[in-house]
PDB file of C-alpha atoms in Angstrom:
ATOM      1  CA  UNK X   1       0.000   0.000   0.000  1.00  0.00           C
ATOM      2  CA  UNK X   2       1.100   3.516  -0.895  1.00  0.00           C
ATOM      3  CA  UNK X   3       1.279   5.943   2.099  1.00  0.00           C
ATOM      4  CA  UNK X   4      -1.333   8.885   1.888  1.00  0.00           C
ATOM      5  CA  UNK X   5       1.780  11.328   2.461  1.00  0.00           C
ATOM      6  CA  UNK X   6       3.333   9.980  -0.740  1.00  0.00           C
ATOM      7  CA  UNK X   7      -0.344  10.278  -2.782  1.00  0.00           C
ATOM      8  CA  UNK X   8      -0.535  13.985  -1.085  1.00  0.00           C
ATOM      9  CA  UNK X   9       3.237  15.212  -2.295  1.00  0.00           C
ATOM     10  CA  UNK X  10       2.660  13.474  -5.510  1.00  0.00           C
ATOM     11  CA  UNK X  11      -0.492  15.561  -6.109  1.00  0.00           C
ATOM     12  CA  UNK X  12       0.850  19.043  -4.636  1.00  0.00           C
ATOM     13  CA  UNK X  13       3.936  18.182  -6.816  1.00  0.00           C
ATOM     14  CA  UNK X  14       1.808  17.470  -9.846  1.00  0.00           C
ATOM     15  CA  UNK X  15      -0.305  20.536  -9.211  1.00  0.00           C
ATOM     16  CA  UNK X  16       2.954  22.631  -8.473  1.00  0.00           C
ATOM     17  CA  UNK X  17       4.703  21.254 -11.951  1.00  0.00           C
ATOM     18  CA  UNK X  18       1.788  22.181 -14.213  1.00  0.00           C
ATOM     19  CA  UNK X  19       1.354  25.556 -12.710  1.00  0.00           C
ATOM     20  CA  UNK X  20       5.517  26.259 -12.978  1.00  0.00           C
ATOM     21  CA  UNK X  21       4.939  25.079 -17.000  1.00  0.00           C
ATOM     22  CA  UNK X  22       2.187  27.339 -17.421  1.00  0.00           C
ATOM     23  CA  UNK X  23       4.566  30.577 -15.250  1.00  0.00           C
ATOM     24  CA  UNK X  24       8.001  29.084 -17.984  1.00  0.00           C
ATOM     25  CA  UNK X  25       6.006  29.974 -20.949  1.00  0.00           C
ATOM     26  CA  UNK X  26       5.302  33.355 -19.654  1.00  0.00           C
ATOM     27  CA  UNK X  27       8.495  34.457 -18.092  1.00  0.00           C
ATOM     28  CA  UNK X  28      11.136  33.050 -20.325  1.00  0.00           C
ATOM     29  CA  UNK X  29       9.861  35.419 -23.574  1.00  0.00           C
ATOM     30  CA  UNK X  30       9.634  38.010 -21.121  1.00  0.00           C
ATOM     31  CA  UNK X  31      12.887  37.815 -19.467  1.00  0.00           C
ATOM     32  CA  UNK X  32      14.481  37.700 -22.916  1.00  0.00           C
ATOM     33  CA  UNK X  33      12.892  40.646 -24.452  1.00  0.00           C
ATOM     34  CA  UNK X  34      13.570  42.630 -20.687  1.00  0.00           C
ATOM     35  CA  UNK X  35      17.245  41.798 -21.195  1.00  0.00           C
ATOM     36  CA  UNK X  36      17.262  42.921 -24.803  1.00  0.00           C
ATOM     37  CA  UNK X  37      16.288  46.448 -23.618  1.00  0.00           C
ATOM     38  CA  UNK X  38      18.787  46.160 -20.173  1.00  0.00           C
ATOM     39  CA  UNK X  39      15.819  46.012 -18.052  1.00  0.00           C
ATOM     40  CA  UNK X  40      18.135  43.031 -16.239  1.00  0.00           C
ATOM     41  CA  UNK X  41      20.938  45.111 -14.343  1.00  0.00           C
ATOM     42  CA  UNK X  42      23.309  42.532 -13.382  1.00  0.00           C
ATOM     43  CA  UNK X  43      23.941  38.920 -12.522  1.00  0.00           C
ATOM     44  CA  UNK X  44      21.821  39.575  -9.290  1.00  0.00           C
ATOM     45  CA  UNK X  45      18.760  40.225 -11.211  1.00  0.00           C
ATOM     46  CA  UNK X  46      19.083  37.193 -13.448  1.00  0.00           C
ATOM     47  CA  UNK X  47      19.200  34.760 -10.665  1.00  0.00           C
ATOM     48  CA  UNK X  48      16.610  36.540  -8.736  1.00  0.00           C
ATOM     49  CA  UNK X  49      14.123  36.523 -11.599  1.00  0.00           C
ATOM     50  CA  UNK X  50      15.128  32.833 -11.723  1.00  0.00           C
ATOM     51  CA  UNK X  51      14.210  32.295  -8.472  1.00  0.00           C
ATOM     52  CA  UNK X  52      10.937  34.171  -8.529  1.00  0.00           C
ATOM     53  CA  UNK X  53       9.838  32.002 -11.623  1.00  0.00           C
ATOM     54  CA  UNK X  54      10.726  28.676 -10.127  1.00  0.00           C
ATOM     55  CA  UNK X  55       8.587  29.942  -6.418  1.00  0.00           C
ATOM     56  CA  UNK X  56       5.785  31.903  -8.264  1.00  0.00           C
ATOM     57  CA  UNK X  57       3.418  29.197  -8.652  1.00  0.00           C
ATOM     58  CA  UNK X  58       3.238  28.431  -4.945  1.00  0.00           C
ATOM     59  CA  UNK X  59       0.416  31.141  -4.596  1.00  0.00           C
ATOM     60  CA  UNK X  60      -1.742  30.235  -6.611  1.00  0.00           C
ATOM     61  CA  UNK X  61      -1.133  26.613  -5.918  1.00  0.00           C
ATOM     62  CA  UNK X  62      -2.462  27.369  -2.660  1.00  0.00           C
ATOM     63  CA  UNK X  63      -5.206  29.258  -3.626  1.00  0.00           C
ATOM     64  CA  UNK X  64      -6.457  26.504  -6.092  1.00  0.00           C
ATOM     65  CA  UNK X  65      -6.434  23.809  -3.019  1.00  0.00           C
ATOM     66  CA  UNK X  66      -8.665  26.203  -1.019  1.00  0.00           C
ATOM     67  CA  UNK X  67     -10.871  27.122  -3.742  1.00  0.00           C
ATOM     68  CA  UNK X  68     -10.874  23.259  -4.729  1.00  0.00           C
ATOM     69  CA  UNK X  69     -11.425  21.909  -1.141  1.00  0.00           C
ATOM     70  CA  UNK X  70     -14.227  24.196  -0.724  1.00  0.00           C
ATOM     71  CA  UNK X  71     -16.043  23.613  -3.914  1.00  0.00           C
ATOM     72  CA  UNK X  72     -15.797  19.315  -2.425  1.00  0.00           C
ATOM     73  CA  UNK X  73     -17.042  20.249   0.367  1.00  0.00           C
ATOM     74  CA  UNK X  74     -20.212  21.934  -0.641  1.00  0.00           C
ATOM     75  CA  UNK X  75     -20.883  20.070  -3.673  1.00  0.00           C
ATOM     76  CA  UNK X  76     -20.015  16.643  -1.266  1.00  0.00           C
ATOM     77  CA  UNK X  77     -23.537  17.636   0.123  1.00  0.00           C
ATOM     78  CA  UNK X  78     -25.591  17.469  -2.394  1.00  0.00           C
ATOM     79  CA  UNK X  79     -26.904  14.195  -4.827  1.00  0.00           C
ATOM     80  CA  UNK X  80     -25.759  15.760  -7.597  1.00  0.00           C
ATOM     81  CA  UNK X  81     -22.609  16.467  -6.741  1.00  0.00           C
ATOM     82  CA  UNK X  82     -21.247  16.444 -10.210  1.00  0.00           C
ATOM     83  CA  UNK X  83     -23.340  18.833 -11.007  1.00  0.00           C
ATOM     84  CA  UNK X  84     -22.907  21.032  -8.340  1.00  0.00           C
ATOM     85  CA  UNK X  85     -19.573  21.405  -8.852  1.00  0.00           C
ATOM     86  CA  UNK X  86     -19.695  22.024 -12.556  1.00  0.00           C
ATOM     87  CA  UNK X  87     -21.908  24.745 -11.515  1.00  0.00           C
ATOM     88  CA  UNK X  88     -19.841  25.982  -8.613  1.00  0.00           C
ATOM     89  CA  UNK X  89     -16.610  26.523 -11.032  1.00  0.00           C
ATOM     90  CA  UNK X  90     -18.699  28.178 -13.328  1.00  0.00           C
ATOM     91  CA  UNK X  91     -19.597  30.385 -10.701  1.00  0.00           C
ATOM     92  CA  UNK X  92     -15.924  31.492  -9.744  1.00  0.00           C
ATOM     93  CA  UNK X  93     -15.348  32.018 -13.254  1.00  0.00           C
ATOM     94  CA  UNK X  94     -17.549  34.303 -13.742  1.00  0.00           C
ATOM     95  CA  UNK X  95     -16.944  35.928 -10.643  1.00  0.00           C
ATOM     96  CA  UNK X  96     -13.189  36.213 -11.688  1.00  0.00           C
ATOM     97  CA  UNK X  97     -13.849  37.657 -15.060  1.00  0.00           C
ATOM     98  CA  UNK X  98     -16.181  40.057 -13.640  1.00  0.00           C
ATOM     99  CA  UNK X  99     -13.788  41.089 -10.913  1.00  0.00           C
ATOM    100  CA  UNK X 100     -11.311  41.955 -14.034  1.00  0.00           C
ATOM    101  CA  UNK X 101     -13.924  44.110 -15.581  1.00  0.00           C
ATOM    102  CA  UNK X 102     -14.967  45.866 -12.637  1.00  0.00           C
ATOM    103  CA  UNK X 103     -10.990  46.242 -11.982  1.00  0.00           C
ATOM    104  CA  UNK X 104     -10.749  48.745 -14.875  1.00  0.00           C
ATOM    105  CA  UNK X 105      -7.415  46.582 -16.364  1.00  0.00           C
ATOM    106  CA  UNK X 106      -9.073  47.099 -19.588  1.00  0.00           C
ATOM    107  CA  UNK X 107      -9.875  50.600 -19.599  1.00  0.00           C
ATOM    108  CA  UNK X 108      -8.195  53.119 -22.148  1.00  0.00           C
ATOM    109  CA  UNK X 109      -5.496  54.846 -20.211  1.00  0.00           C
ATOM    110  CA  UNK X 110      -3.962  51.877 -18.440  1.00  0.00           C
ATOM    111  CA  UNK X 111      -3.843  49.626 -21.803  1.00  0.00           C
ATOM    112  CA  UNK X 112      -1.114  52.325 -23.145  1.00  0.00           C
ATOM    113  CA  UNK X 113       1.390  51.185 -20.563  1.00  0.00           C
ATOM    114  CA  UNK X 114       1.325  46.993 -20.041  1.00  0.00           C
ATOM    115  CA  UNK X 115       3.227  47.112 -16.637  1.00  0.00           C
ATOM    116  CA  UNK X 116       0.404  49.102 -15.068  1.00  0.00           C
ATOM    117  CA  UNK X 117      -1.986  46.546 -16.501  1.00  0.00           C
ATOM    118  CA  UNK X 118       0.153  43.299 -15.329  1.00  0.00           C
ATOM    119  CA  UNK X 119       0.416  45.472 -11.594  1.00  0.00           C
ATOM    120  CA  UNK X 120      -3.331  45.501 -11.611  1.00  0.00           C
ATOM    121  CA  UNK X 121      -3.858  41.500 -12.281  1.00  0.00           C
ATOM    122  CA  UNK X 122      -1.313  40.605 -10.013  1.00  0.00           C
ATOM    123  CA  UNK X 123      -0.613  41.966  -7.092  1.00  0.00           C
ATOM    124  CA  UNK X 124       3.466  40.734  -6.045  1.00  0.00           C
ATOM    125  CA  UNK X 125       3.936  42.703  -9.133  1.00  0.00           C
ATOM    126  CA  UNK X 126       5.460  45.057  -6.812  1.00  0.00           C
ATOM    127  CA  UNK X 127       7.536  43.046  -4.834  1.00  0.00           C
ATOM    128  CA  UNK X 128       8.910  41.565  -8.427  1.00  0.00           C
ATOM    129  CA  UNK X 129      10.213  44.733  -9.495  1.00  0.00           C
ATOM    130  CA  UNK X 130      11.504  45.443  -6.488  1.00  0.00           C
ATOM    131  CA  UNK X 131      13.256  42.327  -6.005  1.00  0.00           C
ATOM    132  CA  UNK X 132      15.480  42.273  -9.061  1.00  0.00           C
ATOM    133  CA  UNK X 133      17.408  45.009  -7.447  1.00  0.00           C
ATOM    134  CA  UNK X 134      16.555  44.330  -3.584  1.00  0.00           C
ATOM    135  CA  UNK X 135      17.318  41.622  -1.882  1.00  0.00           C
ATOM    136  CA  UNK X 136      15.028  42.182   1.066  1.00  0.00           C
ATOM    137  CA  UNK X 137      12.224  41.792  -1.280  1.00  0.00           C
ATOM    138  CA  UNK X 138      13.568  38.777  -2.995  1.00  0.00           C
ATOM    139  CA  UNK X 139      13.194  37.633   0.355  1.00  0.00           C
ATOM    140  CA  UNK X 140       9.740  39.034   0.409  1.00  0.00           C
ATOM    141  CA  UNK X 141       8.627  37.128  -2.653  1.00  0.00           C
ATOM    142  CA  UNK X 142       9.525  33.950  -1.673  1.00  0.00           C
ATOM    143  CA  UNK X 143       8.154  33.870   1.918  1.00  0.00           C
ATOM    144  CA  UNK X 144       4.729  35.508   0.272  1.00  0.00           C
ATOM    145  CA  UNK X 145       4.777  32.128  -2.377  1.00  0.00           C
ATOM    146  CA  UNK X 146       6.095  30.076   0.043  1.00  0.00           C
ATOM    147  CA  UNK X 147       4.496  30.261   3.261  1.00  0.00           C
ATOM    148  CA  UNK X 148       0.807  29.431   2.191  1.00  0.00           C
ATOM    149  CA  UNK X 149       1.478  26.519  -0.001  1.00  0.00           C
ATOM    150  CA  UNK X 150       3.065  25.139   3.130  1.00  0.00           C
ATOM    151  CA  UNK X 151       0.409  25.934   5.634  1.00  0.00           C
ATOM    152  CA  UNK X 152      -1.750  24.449   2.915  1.00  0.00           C
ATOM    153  CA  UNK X 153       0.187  21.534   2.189  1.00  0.00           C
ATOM    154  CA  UNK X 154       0.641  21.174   6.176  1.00  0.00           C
ATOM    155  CA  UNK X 155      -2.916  21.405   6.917  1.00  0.00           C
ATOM    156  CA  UNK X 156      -3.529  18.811   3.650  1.00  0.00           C
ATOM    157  CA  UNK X 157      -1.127  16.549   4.900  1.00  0.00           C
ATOM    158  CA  UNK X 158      -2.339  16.231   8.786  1.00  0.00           C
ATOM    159  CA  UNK X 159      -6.305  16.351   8.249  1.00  0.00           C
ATOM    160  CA  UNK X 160      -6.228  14.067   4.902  1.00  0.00           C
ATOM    161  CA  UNK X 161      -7.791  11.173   6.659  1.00  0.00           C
ATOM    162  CA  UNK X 162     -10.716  13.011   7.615  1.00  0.00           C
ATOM    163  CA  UNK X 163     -11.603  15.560   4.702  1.00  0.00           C
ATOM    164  CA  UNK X 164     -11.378  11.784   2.647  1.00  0.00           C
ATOM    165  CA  UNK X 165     -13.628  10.440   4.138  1.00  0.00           C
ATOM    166  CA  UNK X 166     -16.162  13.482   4.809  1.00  0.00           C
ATOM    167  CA  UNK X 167     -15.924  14.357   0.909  1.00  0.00           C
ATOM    168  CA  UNK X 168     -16.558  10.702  -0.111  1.00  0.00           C
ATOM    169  CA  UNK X 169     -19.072   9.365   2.769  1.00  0.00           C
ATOM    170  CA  UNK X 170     -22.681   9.231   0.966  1.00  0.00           C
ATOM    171  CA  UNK X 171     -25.910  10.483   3.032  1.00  0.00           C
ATOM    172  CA  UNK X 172     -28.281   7.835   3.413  1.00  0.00           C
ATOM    173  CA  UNK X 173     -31.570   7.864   2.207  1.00  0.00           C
ATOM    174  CA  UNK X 174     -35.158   7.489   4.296  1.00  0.00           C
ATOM    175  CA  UNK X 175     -36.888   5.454   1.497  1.00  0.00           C
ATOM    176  CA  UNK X 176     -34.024   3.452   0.834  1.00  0.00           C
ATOM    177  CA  UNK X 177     -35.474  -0.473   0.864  1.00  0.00           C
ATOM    178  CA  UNK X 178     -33.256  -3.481   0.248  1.00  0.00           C
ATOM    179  CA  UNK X 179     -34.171  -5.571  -2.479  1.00  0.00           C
TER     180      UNK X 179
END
């Protein structure tokens, strides 16, 4: 038998991987065309940038557990719990594209300077800048990525047994007759 720690760091690894794929295909045209126009300082900056894109998913790797656990647990209480879910994700992603609308990312003014926009969407885009030049906010950076995928992956990792088996217990039913 496999232990559940292994099945838990194999799925926060698997989770972590695809999100670091998805953060390479981003940052590796747009580190190149930033040190085309010396936007890179020094040596510093380069392995600082490298270290921010290998710890930048852990944020949103967090965030996705949370939103994930909580869209179980409510949909774990209903029949159609399929469904529910479905209809739950829909719901966040509408709710996230009309936060973006309502944020104003898209309006005239900002969409004549891109940094602005990409300071708007996400919100270490401060602490990024900052960083390539500053150590104390490299150190920033990471503990901001850092820190909740652990407490997440801590909190995972010690009540596993039980959020199991309260997301897959089934309700009984009162007509339910044995044939």
């Amino acid at each position: 038998p496999i232990k559940t720690n292994v099945i838990i760091a194999s799925k926060l690894t698997f989770m972590y991987l695809s999100s670091l794929c998805f953060v390479l295909l981003i940052m590796i045209p747009s580190v190149v065309v930033a040190s085309n126009y010396g936007a890179i300082p020094n040596l510093y900056g380069i392995i600082s940038l490298l270290v921010m894109t290998i710890l930048s998913p852990g944020l949103p790797v967090a965030i996705s557990i949370v939103l994930g656990g909580l869209v179980a647990l409510i949909s774990s209480r209903f029949k159609r719990k399929n469904l529910v879910q479905i209809i739950l994700w829909l719901l966040l992603l509408i709710g996230s594209f009309a936060l973006s609308f309502l944020s104003g990312i898209n309006s005239p003014n900002v969409s004549s300077n891109p940094f602005l926009s990409i300071m708007k969407i996400y919100f270490l885009m401060d602490t990024v800048a900052l960083a390539v030049t500053n150590p104390t906010y490299l150190i920033l950076f990471v503990a901001e990525n850092l820190l909740p995928l652990v407490v997440i992956s801590c909190i995972v990792a010690l009540t596993y047994a039980k959020m199991h088996t309260l997301l897959t217990a089934r309700k009984k039913t009162k007509n339910y007759k044995f044939k």
